[in-house]
mmCIF file of C-alpha atoms and ligand atoms in Angstrom:
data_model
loop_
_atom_site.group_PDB
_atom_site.id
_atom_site.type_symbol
_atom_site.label_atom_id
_atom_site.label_comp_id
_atom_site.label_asym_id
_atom_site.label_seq_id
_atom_site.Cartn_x
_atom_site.Cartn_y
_atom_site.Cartn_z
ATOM 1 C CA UNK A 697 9.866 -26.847 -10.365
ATOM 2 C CA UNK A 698 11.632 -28.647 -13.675
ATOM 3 C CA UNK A 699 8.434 -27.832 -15.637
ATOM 4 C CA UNK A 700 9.511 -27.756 -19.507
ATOM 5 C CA UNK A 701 10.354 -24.487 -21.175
ATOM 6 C CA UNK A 702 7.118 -24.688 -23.349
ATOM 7 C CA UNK A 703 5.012 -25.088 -20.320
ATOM 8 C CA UNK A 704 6.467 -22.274 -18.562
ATOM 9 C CA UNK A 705 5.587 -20.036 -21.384
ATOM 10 C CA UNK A 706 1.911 -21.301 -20.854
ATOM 11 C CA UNK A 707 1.863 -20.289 -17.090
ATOM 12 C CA UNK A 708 3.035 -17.104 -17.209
ATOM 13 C CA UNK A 709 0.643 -15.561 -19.461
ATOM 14 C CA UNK A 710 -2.273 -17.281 -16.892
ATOM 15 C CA UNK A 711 -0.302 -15.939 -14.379
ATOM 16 C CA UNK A 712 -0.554 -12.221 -16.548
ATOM 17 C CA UNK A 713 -4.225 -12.656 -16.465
ATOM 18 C CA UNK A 714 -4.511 -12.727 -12.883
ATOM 19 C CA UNK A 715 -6.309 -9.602 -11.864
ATOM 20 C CA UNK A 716 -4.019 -7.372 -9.731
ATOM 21 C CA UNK A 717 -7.038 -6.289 -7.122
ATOM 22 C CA UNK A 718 -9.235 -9.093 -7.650
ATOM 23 C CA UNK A 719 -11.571 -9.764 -4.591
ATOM 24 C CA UNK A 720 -10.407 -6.260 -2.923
ATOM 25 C CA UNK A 721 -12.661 -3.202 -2.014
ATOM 26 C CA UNK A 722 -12.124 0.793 -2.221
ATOM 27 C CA UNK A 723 -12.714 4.085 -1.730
ATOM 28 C CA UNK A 724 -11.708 6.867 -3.841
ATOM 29 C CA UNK A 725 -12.450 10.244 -2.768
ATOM 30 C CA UNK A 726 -13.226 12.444 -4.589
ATOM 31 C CA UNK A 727 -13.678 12.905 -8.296
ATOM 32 C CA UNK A 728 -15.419 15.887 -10.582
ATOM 33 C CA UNK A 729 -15.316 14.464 -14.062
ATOM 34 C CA UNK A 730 -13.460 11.883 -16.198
ATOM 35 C CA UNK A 731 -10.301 13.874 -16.463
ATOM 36 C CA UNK A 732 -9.875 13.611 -12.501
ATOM 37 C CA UNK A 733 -6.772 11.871 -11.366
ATOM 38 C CA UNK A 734 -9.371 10.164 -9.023
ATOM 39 C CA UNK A 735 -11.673 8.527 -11.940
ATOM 40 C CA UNK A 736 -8.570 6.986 -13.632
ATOM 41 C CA UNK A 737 -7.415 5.555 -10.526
ATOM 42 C CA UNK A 738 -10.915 4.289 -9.907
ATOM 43 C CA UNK A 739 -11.258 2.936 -13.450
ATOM 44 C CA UNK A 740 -7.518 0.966 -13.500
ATOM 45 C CA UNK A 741 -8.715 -0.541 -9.808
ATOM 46 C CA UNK A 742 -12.449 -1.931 -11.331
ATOM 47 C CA UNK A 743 -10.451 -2.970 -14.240
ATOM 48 C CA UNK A 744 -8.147 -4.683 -12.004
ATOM 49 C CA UNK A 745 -10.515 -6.756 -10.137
ATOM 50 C CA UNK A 746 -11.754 -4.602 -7.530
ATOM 51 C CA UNK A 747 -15.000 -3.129 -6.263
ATOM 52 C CA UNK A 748 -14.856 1.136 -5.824
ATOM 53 C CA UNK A 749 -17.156 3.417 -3.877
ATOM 54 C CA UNK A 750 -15.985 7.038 -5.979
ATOM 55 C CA UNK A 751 -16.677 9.949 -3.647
ATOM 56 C CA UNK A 752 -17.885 13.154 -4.982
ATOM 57 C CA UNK A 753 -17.861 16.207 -3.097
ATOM 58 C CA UNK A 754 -21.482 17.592 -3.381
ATOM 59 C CA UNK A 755 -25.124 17.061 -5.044
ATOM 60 C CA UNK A 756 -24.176 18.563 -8.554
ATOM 61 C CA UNK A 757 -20.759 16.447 -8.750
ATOM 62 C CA UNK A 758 -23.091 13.023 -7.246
ATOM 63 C CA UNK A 759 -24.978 13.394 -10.230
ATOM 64 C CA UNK A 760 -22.340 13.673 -12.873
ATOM 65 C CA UNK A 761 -20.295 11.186 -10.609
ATOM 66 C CA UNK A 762 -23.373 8.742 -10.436
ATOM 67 C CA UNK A 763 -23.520 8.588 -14.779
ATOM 68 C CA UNK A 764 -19.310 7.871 -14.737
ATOM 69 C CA UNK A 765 -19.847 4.928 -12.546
ATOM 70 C CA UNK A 766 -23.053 3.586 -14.070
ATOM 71 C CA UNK A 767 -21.098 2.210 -16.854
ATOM 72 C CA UNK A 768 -18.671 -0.204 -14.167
ATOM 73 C CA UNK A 769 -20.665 -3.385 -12.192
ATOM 74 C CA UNK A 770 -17.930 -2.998 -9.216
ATOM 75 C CA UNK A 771 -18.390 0.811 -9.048
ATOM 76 C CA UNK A 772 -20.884 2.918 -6.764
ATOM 77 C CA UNK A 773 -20.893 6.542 -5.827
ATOM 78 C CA UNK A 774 -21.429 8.873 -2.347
ATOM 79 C CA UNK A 775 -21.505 12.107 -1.325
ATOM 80 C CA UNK A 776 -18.717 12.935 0.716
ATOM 81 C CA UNK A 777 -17.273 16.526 1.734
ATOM 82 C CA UNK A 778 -14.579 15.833 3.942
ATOM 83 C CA UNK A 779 -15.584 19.232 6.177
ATOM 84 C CA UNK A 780 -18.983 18.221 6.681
ATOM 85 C CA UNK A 781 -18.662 15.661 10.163
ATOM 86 C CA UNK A 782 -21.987 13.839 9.051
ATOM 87 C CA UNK A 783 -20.393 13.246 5.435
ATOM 88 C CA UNK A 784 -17.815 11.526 7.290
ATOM 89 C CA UNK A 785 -19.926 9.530 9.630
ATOM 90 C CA UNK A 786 -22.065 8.323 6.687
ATOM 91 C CA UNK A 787 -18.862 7.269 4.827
ATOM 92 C CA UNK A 788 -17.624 4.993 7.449
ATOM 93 C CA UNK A 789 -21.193 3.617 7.688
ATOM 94 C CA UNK A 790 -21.571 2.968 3.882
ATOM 95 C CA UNK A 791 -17.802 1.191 3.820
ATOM 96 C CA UNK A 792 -19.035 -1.285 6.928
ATOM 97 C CA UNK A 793 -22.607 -1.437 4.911
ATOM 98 C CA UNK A 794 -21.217 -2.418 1.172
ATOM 99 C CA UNK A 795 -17.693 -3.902 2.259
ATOM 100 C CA UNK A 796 -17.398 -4.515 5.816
ATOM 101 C CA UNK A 797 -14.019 -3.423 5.990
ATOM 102 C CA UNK A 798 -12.009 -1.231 2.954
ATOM 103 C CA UNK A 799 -8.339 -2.818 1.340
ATOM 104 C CA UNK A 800 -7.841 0.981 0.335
ATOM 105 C CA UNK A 801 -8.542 4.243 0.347
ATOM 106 C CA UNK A 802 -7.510 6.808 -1.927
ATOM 107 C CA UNK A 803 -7.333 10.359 -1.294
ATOM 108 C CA UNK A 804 -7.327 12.456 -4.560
ATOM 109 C CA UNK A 805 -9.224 16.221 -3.344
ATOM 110 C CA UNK A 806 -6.897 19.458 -3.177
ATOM 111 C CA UNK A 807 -8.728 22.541 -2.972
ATOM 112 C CA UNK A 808 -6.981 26.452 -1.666
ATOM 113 C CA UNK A 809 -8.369 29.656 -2.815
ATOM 114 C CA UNK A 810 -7.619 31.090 -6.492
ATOM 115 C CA UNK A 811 -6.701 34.293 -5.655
ATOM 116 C CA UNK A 812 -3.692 32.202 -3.361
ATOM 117 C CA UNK A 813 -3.058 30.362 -6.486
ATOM 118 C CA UNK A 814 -1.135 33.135 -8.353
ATOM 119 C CA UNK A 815 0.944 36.082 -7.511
ATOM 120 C CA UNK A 816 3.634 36.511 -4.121
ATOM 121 C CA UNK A 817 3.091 33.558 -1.416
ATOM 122 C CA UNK A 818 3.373 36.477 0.859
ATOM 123 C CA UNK A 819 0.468 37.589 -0.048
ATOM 124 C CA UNK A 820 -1.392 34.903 1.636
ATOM 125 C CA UNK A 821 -4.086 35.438 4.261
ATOM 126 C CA UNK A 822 -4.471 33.494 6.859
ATOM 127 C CA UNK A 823 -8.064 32.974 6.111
ATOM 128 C CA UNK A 824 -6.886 31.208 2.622
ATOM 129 C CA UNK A 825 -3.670 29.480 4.123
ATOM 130 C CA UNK A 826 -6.202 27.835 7.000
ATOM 131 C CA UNK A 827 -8.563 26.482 3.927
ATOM 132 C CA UNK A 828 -5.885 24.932 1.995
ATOM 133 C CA UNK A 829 -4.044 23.043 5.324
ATOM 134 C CA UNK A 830 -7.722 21.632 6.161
ATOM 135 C CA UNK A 831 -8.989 20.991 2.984
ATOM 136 C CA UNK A 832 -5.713 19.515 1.098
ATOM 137 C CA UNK A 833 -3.958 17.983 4.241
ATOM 138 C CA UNK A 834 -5.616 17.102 7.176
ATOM 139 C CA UNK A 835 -8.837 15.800 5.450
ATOM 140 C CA UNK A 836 -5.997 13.028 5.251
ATOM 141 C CA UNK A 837 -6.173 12.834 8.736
ATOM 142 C CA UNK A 838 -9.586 12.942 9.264
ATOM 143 C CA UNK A 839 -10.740 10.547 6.615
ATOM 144 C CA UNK A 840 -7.997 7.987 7.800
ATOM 145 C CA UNK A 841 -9.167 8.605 11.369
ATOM 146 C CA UNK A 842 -12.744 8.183 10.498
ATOM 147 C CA UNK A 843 -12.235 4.919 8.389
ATOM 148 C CA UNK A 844 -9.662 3.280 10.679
ATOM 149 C CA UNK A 845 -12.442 1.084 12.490
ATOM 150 C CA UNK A 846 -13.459 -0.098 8.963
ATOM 151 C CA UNK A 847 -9.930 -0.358 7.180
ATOM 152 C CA UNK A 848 -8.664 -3.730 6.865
ATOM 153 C CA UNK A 849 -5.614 -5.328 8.109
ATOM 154 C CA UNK A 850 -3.172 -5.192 5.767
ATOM 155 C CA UNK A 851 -4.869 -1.950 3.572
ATOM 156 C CA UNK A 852 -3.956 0.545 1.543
ATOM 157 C CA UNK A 853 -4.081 4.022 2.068
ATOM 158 C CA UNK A 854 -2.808 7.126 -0.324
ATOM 159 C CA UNK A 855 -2.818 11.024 -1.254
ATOM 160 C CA UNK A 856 -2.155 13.165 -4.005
ATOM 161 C CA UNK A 857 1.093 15.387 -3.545
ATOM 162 C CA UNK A 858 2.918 17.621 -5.890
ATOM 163 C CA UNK A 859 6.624 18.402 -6.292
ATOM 164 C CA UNK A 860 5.800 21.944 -5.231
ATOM 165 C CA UNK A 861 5.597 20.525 -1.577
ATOM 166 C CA UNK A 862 9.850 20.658 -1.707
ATOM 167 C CA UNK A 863 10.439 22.641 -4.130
ATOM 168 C CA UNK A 864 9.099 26.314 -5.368
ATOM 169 C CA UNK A 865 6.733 26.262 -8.355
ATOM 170 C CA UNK A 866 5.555 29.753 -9.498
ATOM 171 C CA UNK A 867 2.080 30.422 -8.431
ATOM 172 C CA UNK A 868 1.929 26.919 -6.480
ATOM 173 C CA UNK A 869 2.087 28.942 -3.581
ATOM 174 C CA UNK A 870 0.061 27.892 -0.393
ATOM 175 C CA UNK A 871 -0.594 24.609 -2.150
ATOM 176 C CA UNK A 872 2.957 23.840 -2.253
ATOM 177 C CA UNK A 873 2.967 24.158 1.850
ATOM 178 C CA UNK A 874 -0.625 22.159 2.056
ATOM 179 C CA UNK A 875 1.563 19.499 0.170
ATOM 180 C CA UNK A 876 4.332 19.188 2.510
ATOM 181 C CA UNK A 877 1.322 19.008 5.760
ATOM 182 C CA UNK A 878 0.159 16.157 3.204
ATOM 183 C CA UNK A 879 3.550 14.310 2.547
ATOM 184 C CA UNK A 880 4.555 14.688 6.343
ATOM 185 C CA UNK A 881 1.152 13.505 7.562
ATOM 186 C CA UNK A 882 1.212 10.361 5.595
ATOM 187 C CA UNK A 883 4.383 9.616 7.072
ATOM 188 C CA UNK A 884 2.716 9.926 10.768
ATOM 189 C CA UNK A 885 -0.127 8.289 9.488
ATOM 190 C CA UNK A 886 2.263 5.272 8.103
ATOM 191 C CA UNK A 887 3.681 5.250 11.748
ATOM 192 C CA UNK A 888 0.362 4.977 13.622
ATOM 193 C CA UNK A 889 -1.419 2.540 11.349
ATOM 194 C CA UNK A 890 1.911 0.357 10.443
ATOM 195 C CA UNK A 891 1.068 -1.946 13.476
ATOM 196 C CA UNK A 892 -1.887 -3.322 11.808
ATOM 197 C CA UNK A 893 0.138 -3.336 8.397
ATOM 198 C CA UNK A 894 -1.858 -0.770 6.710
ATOM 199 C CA UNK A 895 0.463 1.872 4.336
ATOM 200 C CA UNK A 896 0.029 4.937 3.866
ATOM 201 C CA UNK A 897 1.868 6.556 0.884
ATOM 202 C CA UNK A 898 1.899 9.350 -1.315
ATOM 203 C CA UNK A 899 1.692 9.561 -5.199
ATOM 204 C CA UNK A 900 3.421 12.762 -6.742
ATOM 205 C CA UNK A 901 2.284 13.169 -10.265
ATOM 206 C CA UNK A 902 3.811 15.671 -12.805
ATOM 207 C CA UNK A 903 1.245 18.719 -14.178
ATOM 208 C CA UNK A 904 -1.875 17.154 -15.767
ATOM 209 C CA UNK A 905 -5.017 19.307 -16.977
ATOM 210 C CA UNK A 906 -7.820 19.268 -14.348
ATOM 211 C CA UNK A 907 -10.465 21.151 -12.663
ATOM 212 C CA UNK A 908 -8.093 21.579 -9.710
ATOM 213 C CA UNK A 909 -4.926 21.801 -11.633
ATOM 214 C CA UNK A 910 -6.748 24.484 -13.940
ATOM 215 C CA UNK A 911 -6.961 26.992 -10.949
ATOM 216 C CA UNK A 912 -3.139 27.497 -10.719
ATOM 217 C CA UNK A 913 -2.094 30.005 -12.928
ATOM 218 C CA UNK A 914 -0.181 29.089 -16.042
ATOM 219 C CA UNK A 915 -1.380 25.410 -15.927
ATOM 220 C CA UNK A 916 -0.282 25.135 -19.954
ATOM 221 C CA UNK A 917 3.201 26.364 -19.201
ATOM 222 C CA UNK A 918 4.017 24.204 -16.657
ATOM 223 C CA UNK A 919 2.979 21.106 -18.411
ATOM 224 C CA UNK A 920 4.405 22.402 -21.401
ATOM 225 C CA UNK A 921 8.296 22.506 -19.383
ATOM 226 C CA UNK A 922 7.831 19.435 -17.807
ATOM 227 C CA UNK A 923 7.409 17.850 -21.395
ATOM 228 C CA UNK A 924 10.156 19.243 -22.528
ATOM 229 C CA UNK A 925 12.456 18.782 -19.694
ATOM 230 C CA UNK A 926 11.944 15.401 -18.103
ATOM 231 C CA UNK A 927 14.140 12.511 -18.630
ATOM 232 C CA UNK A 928 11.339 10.623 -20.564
ATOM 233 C CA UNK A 929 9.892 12.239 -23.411
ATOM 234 C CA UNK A 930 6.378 9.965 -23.446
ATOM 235 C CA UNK A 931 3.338 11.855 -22.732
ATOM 236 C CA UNK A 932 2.270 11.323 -19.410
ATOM 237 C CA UNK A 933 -0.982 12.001 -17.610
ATOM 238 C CA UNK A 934 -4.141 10.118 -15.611
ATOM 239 C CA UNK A 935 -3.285 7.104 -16.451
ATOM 240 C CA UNK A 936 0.437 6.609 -15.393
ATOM 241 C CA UNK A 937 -0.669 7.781 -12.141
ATOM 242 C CA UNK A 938 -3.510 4.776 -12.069
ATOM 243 C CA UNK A 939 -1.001 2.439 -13.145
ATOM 244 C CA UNK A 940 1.366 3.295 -10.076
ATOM 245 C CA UNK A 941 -1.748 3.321 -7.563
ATOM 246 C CA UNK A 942 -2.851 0.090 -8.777
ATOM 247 C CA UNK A 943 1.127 -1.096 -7.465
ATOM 248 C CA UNK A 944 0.127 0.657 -4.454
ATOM 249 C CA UNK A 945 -3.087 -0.882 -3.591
ATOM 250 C CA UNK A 946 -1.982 -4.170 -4.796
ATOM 251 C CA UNK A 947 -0.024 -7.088 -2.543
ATOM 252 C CA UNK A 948 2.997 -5.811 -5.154
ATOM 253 C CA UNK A 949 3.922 -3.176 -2.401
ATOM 254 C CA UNK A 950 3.071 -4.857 0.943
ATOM 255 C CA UNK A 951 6.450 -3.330 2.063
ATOM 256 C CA UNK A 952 6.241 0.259 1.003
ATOM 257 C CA UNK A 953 5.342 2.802 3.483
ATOM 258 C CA UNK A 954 5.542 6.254 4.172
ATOM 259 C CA UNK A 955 7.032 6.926 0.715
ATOM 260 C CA UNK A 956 6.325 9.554 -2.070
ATOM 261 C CA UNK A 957 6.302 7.902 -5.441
ATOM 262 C CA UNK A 958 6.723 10.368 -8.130
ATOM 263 C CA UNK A 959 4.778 9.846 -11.206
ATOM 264 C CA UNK A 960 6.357 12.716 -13.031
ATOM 265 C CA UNK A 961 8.342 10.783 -16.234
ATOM 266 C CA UNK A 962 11.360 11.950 -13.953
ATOM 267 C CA UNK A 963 11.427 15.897 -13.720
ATOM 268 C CA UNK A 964 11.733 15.532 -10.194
ATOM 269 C CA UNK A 965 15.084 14.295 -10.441
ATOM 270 C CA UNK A 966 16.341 16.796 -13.336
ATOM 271 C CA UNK A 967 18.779 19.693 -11.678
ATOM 272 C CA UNK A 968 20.071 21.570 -15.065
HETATM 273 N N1 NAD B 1126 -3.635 17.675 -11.910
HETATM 274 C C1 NAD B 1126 -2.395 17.851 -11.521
HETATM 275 O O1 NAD B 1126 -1.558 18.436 -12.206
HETATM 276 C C2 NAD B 1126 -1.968 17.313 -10.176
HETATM 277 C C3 NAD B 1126 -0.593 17.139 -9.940
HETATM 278 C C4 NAD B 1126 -0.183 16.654 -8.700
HETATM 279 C C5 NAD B 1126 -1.128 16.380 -7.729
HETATM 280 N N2 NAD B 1126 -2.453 16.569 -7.993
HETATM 281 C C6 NAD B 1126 -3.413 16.265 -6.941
HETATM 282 O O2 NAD B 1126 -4.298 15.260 -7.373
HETATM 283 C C7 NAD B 1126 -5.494 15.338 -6.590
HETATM 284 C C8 NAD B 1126 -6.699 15.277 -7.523
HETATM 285 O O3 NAD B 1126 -6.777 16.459 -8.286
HETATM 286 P P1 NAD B 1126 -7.139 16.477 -9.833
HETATM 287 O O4 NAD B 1126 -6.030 17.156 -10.515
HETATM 288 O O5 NAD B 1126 -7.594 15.152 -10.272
HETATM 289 O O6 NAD B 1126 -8.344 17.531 -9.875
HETATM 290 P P2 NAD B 1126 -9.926 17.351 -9.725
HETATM 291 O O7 NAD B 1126 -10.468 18.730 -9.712
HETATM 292 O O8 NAD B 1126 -10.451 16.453 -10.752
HETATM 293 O O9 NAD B 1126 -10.081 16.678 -8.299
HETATM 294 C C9 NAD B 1126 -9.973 17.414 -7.098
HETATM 295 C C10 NAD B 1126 -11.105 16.962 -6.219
HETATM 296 O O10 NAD B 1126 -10.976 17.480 -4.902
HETATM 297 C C11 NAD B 1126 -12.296 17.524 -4.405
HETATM 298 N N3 NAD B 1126 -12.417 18.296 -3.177
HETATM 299 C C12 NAD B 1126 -12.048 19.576 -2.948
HETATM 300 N N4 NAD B 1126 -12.462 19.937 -1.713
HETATM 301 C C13 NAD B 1126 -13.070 18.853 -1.156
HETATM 302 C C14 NAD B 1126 -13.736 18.623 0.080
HETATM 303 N N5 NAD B 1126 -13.859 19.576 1.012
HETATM 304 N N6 NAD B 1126 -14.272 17.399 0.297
HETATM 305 C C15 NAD B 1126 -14.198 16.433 -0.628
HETATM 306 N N7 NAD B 1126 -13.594 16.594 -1.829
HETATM 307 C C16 NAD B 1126 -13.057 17.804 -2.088
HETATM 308 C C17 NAD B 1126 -13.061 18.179 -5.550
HETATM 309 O O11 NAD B 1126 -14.441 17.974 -5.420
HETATM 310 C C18 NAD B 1126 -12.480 17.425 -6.731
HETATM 311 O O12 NAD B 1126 -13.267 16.303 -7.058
HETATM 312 C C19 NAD B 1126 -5.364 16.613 -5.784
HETATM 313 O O13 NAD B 1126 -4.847 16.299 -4.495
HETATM 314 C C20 NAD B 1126 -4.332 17.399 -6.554
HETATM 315 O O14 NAD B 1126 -3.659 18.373 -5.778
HETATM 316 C C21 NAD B 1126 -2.881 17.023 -9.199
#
């Protein structure tokens, strides 16, 4: 209090240099390569301060997962596929070997079949609709189930969701319903783990080229109308996302829960 202007100047930019996630430990499940929305989230939260445990989703992914992090001090990789139980197991062991207990967890893993990923939703089986609901939704479930003995007070949990989850995107399809399993099962998530003050919130980013994104037909196109028709005319991608996970792993948004935070430049909100 009634410190002079000149000296005020002085703390904020030591205050600036205060790392966001300094002292705080992660997950973040599950990335393929360095274009993954996963590895820039990863990347912004070492950079921030914190120590990550980056999940890939098999032996071949490990290994080009395993070079990515070699590069980072505070970064580590495991084998996780959230189907396998024993993946799961060995997860919650590694967390309670490396960190004792995890200040977040970030879901980032989407997966439905490709032949569901274009064409008439109709046409859905109920083979490929059962994949996509396990693999894209309730591995949020089961991961948040299987890490709530290890998850700190007070942590950090989030998913991946896409606008398609409210509103029809051609070819989307049975992702666009795995979405809305996601978005509503964060919000029961935020419900049963808000005693202990963990949140649980979902990111929704605008179209960005990935391996996953990549297996919805007419990928270009829809990145290529976005651009033109959001409110902000930046380019957007992997790293606006990390920037708005960082807020939500950080103390920043101790009071957020439940929420979906687009990441989009603003489509979401564009009618005509
Ligand atoms: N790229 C986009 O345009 C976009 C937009 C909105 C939301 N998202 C979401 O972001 C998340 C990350 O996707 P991305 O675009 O970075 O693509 P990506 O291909 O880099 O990442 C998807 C990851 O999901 C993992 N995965 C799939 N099945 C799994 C399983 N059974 N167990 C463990 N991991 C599994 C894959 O191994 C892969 O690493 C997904 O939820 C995706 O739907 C992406």
């Amino acid at each position: 209090m009634g410190a002079p202007l000149t000296a005020g100047r002085h703390f904020f930019s030591c205050r600036l240099a205060h790392m966001l996630l300094e002292g705080k430990k992660g997950l973040v499940v599950s990335v393929t390569n360095k274009n993954s929305i996963g590895w820039a989230v990863a990347e912004a939260a070492h950079n921030q301060g914190a120590h990550v445990i980056v999940g890939a989703q098999n032996e071949r992914m490990l290994e080009r997962v395993g070079e990515l992090v070699a590069d980072y001090p505070r970064m580590s990789a495991v084998q996780v596929d959230f189907g396998i139980p024993s993946d799961m197991e060995a997860l919650a062991e590694r967390v309670k070997n490396d960190f004792g207990t995890a200040d977040f967890v970030v879901h980032s893993a989407a997966f439905a079949q490709r032949e569901d990923l274009q064409g008439r939703f109709i046409d859905t089986s109920r083979e490929g609709f059962g994949i996509a609901l396990d693999v894209s939704a309730y591995s949020l479930v089961s991961l948040c189930k299987t890490l709530e003995p290890v998850l700190a007070d007070d942590a950090s949990v989030m998913a991946m969701s896409y606008l398609g989850s409210t509103r029809t995107v051609g070819n989307y399809n049975v992702m666009g319903v795995a979405k809305a399993a996601l978005e509503a099962c964060a919000r029961y998530l935020a419900v049963d783990l808000g005693p202990r003050g963990i949140r649980v919130n979902v990111l929704s980013p605008g179209p960005i080229n990935t391996v996953a994104a990549r297996g919805v037909k007419g990928l270009t196109d829809m990145i290529t109308y976005v651009h033109d028709k959001a409110p902000l005319k930046r380019e957007f991608g992997q790293q606006e996302v990390a920037g708005s996970a960082v807020y939500l792993m950080s103390d920043l948004s101790k009071g957020v829960t439940g929420q979906i935070v687009f990441v989009d430049n603003g489509y979401n909100v564009v009618g005509m």
